[in-house]
Coordinates of C-alpha atoms and ligand atoms in Angstrom, one line a residue:
M1 CA 66.4 50.2 71.1
D2 CA 63.7 52.6 72.4
E3 CA 60.5 52.8 70.4
P4 CA 60.1 56.2 68.7
K5 CA 57.7 58.5 70.6
I6 CA 54.3 58.9 69.2
D7 CA 52.9 62.4 68.4
L8 CA 49.5 62.7 70.0
R9 CA 48.6 65.6 67.7
G10 CA 47.9 63.1 65.0
L11 CA 45.6 60.9 67.0
T12 CA 41.8 60.9 66.8
S13 CA 39.9 60.2 70.1
A14 CA 39.5 56.5 68.9
D15 CA 43.3 56.3 68.3
L16 CA 43.9 57.9 71.7
I17 CA 41.7 55.4 73.4
G18 CA 43.6 52.6 71.7
F19 CA 47.0 54.2 72.7
L20 CA 45.9 54.7 76.4
G21 CA 44.5 51.1 76.4
G22 CA 47.9 49.9 75.5
L23 CA 49.2 51.6 78.6
G24 CA 46.5 50.0 80.7
K25 CA 44.5 53.2 81.1
E26 CA 40.8 53.9 81.0
R27 CA 39.1 55.3 77.8
F28 CA 37.8 58.5 79.6
R29 CA 41.4 59.6 79.9
S30 CA 41.3 60.4 76.2
K31 CA 38.8 63.1 76.9
Q32 CA 41.0 64.7 79.5
L33 CA 44.0 64.6 77.1
M34 CA 41.9 66.1 74.3
S35 CA 40.7 68.9 76.6
W36 CA 44.3 69.7 77.7
M37 CA 45.6 69.7 74.1
Y38 CA 42.8 71.6 72.4
K39 CA 40.7 73.5 74.9
K40 CA 43.6 74.6 77.2
N41 CA 46.3 74.4 74.5
V42 CA 48.8 72.7 76.8
S43 CA 51.4 70.4 75.3
D44 CA 53.5 69.7 78.4
F45 CA 52.3 66.6 80.2
E46 CA 53.6 67.9 83.5
Q47 CA 51.0 70.6 83.5
M48 CA 48.1 68.1 83.0
T49 CA 47.4 68.0 86.7
D50 CA 44.2 65.9 86.6
L51 CA 46.2 63.0 85.1
S52 CA 47.9 60.7 87.7
K53 CA 51.7 61.1 88.2
D54 CA 52.1 57.6 86.8
L55 CA 50.2 58.3 83.6
R56 CA 52.1 61.6 83.1
A57 CA 55.4 59.7 83.5
Q58 CA 54.3 57.1 80.9
L59 CA 53.2 59.7 78.5
E60 CA 56.5 61.5 78.9
Q61 CA 58.3 58.3 78.0
R62 CA 56.1 57.2 75.1
A63 CA 54.6 60.3 73.5
Y64 CA 54.9 64.0 72.8
I65 CA 52.6 66.7 71.4
S66 CA 54.0 68.7 68.5
Q67 CA 53.4 72.4 68.7
W68 CA 54.2 74.8 65.8
Q69 CA 55.4 78.3 65.4
P70 CA 55.3 80.0 62.0
E71 CA 58.6 80.6 60.3
A72 CA 57.2 83.7 58.5
E73 CA 54.1 85.8 58.7
E74 CA 52.8 88.5 56.4
V75 CA 49.9 90.8 57.2
S76 CA 47.9 92.5 54.5
S77 CA 46.4 96.0 54.8
D78 CA 43.0 94.3 54.9
G79 CA 44.0 92.2 57.9
T80 CA 44.6 88.9 56.0
R81 CA 47.5 87.0 57.6
K82 CA 49.6 84.5 55.7
Y83 CA 51.7 82.1 57.7
L84 CA 54.6 79.9 56.4
F85 CA 55.4 76.8 58.4
R86 CA 58.5 74.7 58.0
L87 CA 58.0 71.0 58.5
D88 CA 60.4 68.5 60.0
D89 CA 61.8 67.4 56.6
G90 CA 62.5 71.0 55.6
A91 CA 59.4 71.4 53.3
T92 CA 57.2 74.4 53.8
I93 CA 53.4 75.0 53.7
E94 CA 51.1 77.9 53.9
T95 CA 48.1 78.8 56.0
V96 CA 46.0 81.9 55.6
L97 CA 43.8 83.7 58.2
I98 CA 41.1 85.8 56.6
P99 CA 39.2 88.2 58.8
M100 CA 35.4 88.3 58.2
E101 CA 32.6 90.7 59.2
S102 CA 31.7 90.9 62.9
G103 CA 35.1 89.9 64.2
R104 CA 34.9 86.3 62.9
S105 CA 37.7 84.8 60.9
T106 CA 38.3 81.9 58.5
L107 CA 41.5 79.9 58.4
C108 CA 42.5 78.4 55.1
I109 CA 44.7 75.3 55.6
S110 CA 46.8 73.2 53.3
S111 CA 46.5 69.4 52.9
Q112 CA 49.7 68.5 50.9
V113 CA 53.1 69.9 50.2
G114 CA 52.7 71.1 46.6
C115 CA 50.0 69.5 44.4
A116 CA 49.8 67.0 41.6
M117 CA 46.7 68.4 40.0
G118 CA 48.4 71.0 37.8
C119 CA 45.6 73.6 37.4
V120 CA 47.1 76.1 35.1
F121 CA 46.0 79.2 37.0
C122 CA 47.5 78.0 40.3
V123 CA 51.0 78.7 41.6
T124 CA 51.0 75.6 43.8
G125 CA 50.3 73.5 40.7
T126 CA 53.7 74.6 39.3
F127 CA 55.6 73.0 42.2
G128 CA 54.3 69.5 41.6
L129 CA 53.4 67.2 44.5
K130 CA 56.1 66.6 47.2
R131 CA 54.0 64.6 49.7
N132 CA 50.8 64.4 51.7
L133 CA 50.7 66.1 55.0
T134 CA 50.3 63.9 58.0
T135 CA 47.2 64.3 60.2
A136 CA 49.3 66.1 62.8
E137 CA 50.6 68.5 60.2
I138 CA 47.0 69.3 59.1
V139 CA 45.8 69.8 62.7
N140 CA 48.9 71.8 63.8
Q141 CA 48.1 74.6 61.3
V142 CA 44.9 75.3 63.2
C143 CA 46.5 74.9 66.6
A144 CA 49.4 77.3 65.8
V145 CA 47.1 80.1 64.7
R146 CA 44.5 79.5 67.5
Q147 CA 47.2 80.4 70.0
E148 CA 46.9 84.0 68.8
H149 CA 43.5 84.3 67.0
H150 CA 40.0 83.1 67.3
I151 CA 39.1 80.9 64.3
S152 CA 35.4 80.6 63.6
N153 CA 35.6 78.7 60.3
I154 CA 38.1 76.4 58.6
V155 CA 38.4 75.9 54.9
V156 CA 40.6 73.3 53.3
M157 CA 41.5 75.3 50.3
G158 CA 45.2 75.9 50.7
M159 CA 48.0 74.0 49.0
G160 CA 47.1 70.5 47.8
E161 CA 44.1 68.4 46.8
P162 CA 42.6 67.2 50.1
L163 CA 40.9 64.2 48.6
Q164 CA 44.2 62.9 47.4
N165 CA 45.1 62.7 51.1
L166 CA 41.7 61.3 52.2
D167 CA 42.7 59.2 55.2
N168 CA 44.7 61.9 57.0
M169 CA 42.1 64.5 56.1
V170 CA 39.2 62.5 57.5
A171 CA 41.3 61.9 60.7
A172 CA 42.0 65.6 61.0
L173 CA 38.3 66.4 60.5
D174 CA 37.5 63.9 63.3
I175 CA 39.9 65.8 65.6
F176 CA 38.4 69.2 64.6
Y177 CA 34.9 67.9 65.4
D178 CA 35.7 66.2 68.7
A179 CA 33.5 67.6 71.5
A180 CA 36.2 67.2 74.1
G181 CA 38.7 69.1 72.1
M182 CA 38.2 71.8 69.4
D183 CA 34.5 71.0 69.0
Y184 CA 33.9 72.6 65.6
S185 CA 30.5 72.0 64.1
S186 CA 30.6 70.4 60.6
R187 CA 28.8 73.5 59.4
K188 CA 32.0 75.5 60.1
I189 CA 34.3 73.4 58.0
T190 CA 34.5 73.3 54.2
L191 CA 36.7 71.1 52.1
S192 CA 37.4 72.1 48.5
T193 CA 38.2 69.6 45.7
C194 CA 39.1 70.0 42.1
G195 CA 36.7 67.2 41.4
L196 CA 38.1 63.7 42.2
V197 CA 34.8 61.9 41.7
P198 CA 35.4 58.5 43.4
Q199 CA 37.0 60.2 46.4
M200 CA 34.1 62.7 46.7
R201 CA 31.8 59.6 47.0
E202 CA 34.1 58.0 49.6
L203 CA 34.3 61.3 51.6
A204 CA 30.5 61.5 51.8
Q205 CA 30.4 58.0 53.3
R206 CA 33.1 58.6 55.9
V207 CA 32.5 62.1 57.3
N208 CA 30.2 65.1 57.2
V209 CA 31.7 68.2 55.8
N210 CA 30.7 71.1 53.6
L211 CA 31.8 70.6 50.0
A212 CA 33.3 73.2 47.6
V213 CA 34.1 72.3 44.1
S214 CA 36.6 74.2 42.1
L215 CA 34.7 74.5 38.8
N216 CA 36.1 77.4 36.8
A217 CA 34.5 76.5 33.5
S218 CA 31.1 75.6 32.0
N219 CA 32.2 73.2 29.4
D220 CA 34.7 70.4 29.1
E221 CA 36.9 72.0 26.5
V222 CA 37.7 75.1 28.7
R223 CA 37.8 73.1 32.0
S224 CA 40.2 70.5 30.6
R225 CA 42.5 73.3 29.4
L226 CA 42.5 74.9 32.9
M227 CA 42.3 71.8 35.0
P228 CA 43.8 68.5 33.7
V229 CA 41.7 66.5 36.2
N230 CA 38.7 67.2 33.9
K231 CA 40.1 64.8 31.4
R232 CA 39.7 62.0 34.0
Y233 CA 36.4 63.2 35.5
P234 CA 34.5 65.3 32.9
L235 CA 31.8 67.7 33.9
S236 CA 28.9 65.3 33.4
E237 CA 30.5 62.8 36.0
L238 CA 31.4 65.6 38.3
I239 CA 28.0 67.2 38.4
Q240 CA 26.4 63.8 38.8
A241 CA 28.6 63.2 41.9
C242 CA 27.5 66.6 43.2
R243 CA 23.9 65.8 42.8
E244 CA 24.4 62.6 44.8
F245 CA 26.5 64.3 47.5
P246 CA 24.4 64.2 50.8
L247 CA 23.6 67.7 52.0
L248 CA 22.2 68.3 55.5
G249 CA 19.3 70.8 55.9
K250 CA 19.7 73.9 53.8
R251 CA 23.3 73.3 52.9
R252 CA 24.5 73.8 49.3
I253 CA 27.6 72.9 47.4
T254 CA 29.8 75.8 46.8
F255 CA 31.1 76.1 43.2
E256 CA 34.2 78.2 43.0
Y257 CA 34.6 80.0 39.7
I258 CA 37.7 82.0 39.1
L259 CA 36.9 84.6 36.4
I260 CA 39.7 84.9 33.9
Q261 CA 39.6 87.5 31.1
G262 CA 38.7 86.1 27.7
V263 CA 38.8 82.5 29.0
N264 CA 35.6 81.9 31.0
D265 CA 34.0 85.3 31.7
S266 CA 31.6 85.7 28.8
I267 CA 27.8 85.8 29.0
E268 CA 27.8 82.6 26.9
D269 CA 29.9 81.0 29.8
A270 CA 27.4 82.3 32.3
R271 CA 24.5 80.9 30.3
R272 CA 26.1 77.4 30.1
L273 CA 26.9 77.6 33.8
V274 CA 23.3 78.2 34.7
K275 CA 22.3 75.2 32.6
L276 CA 25.0 73.0 34.0
L277 CA 24.0 73.7 37.6
H278 CA 20.3 73.4 37.0
G279 CA 18.7 71.4 39.8
V280 CA 21.9 71.2 41.9
K281 CA 21.7 72.7 45.4
A282 CA 24.5 75.2 44.5
K283 CA 25.9 78.5 45.3
V284 CA 28.6 80.1 43.1
N285 CA 31.6 82.0 44.4
L286 CA 32.9 84.3 41.7
I287 CA 36.6 85.1 42.3
P288 CA 38.2 87.6 39.9
F289 CA 41.6 86.2 39.0
N290 CA 44.3 87.4 41.2
E291 CA 47.1 88.4 38.8
H292 CA 50.6 87.4 39.6
E293 CA 54.0 87.5 37.9
S294 CA 54.2 83.8 37.0
S295 CA 50.9 83.8 35.1
C296 CA 49.8 85.4 31.8
Y297 CA 46.1 85.2 32.8
K298 CA 44.3 88.5 33.5
C299 CA 41.5 89.6 35.7
P300 CA 38.3 90.6 33.7
D301 CA 37.2 94.3 33.9
E302 CA 34.6 95.3 36.4
Q303 CA 31.9 95.5 33.8
S304 CA 32.3 91.9 32.7
I305 CA 32.4 90.7 36.3
N306 CA 29.2 92.5 37.1
A307 CA 27.5 91.3 34.0
F308 CA 28.5 87.7 34.7
Q309 CA 27.2 87.9 38.3
S310 CA 23.9 89.6 37.3
Y311 CA 23.2 87.0 34.6
L312 CA 23.4 84.2 37.3
L313 CA 21.4 86.2 39.9
Q314 CA 18.7 86.9 37.4
R315 CA 18.3 83.2 36.8
N316 CA 18.0 82.5 40.6
L317 CA 21.5 81.1 40.9
V318 CA 23.1 82.3 44.2
A319 CA 26.3 84.0 43.1
I320 CA 28.5 85.8 45.5
R321 CA 31.4 87.8 44.5
R322 CA 34.5 87.1 46.6
A323 CA 37.0 89.8 47.0
S324 CA 40.5 88.5 46.6
K325 CA 41.8 89.2 50.1
G326 CA 45.3 90.1 50.9
Q327 CA 46.2 91.2 47.4
D328 CA 49.3 93.0 48.7
I329 CA 50.7 89.9 50.4
S330 CA 50.8 87.2 47.7
A331 CA 47.2 86.0 48.2
A332 CA 46.7 83.3 45.6
C333 CA 47.6 79.9 46.9
G334 CA 51.2 79.0 46.8
Q335 CA 52.5 82.6 46.3
L336 CA 54.1 83.2 49.6
K337 CA 55.9 79.9 49.4
G338 CA 56.9 80.7 45.8
K339 CA 58.3 84.0 46.9
L340 CA 60.2 82.7 49.8
E341 CA 61.7 79.8 47.8
R342 CA 62.8 82.2 45.1
K343 CA 64.3 84.5 47.7
N344 CA 66.1 81.5 49.4
G345 CA 67.6 80.5 46.1
Ligands
SF4_1 S1 44.1 74.9 42.4 FE1 44.1 73.4 44.1 S2 44.0 71.4 43.0 FE2 44.5 72.9 41.5 S3 46.8 72.8 41.4 FE3 46.2 74.4 42.8 S4 46.3 73.5 44.8 FE4 46.1 71.8 43.3

């Protein structure tokens, strides 16, 4: 029986070198392949004219390069684009392109189908975890959107907890950084975790990436209520791991703080937050809760949001208010998927 073809999209350059070595080919061919796949966006081996006819024929026989098209796309009035991709096993994931100032844009990608972490404010959390994405599935989200749009930054903040899928995530980062291919600087990529402490330490040893921590509370009682992961890795352990996380140059860890009315938005919360992050190279992203039909949580009023932010700023904690983009197109993570799944029965 023929061996199944291998998807080159999931291979790092070290993997590609190994694969090509198995075909008796030189290691520099991996650079040529990377360049065709990611710089020229070509997936048809026949078009790779600087590869020998013999190598192209071997590749045709042994490999393929997966190429995605979105199944659905919604565009918000503020320019945010939300894509839904259907995977080979029928599962779906979401990817969101967020326009920034000066023509740049950030792509928010998913790392798992669903999520096991069960954060109570998150729609994805309600689906449970179906499976990890493969390296190729992580990379293909970027490739598909890059066909139409320039992507300056990538954030791994979509569906799933990326550190629960560490091996595939590290391989995908390796592909994003490869100079012969997409050539992203590690400054341009941010990975967000809900706070899996051992995996944060492992990540720091394996790859260089900006870290964001989904914090959302200033004490264990509230955080455990919002994020069950806090029962396993309480704030003291999480913040200690943040202090130890290696940061290049002037980089800081981003702490995401979703402001929820009456839950974590008081000045007392702000005071505890300042104390908690004392001495950590931190910046805080304040995100007013994006209300949706499947949650009873509410967004605080403007006055409370401003007061919270001012309290942090006055104590020299960098605190940036993030607008919830794409509010008219199901912006919170998992909402487009939820909507389509409800529609499809
Ligand atoms: S917020 Fe992130 S970690 Fe928490 S349930 Fe949602 S996708 Fe998972």
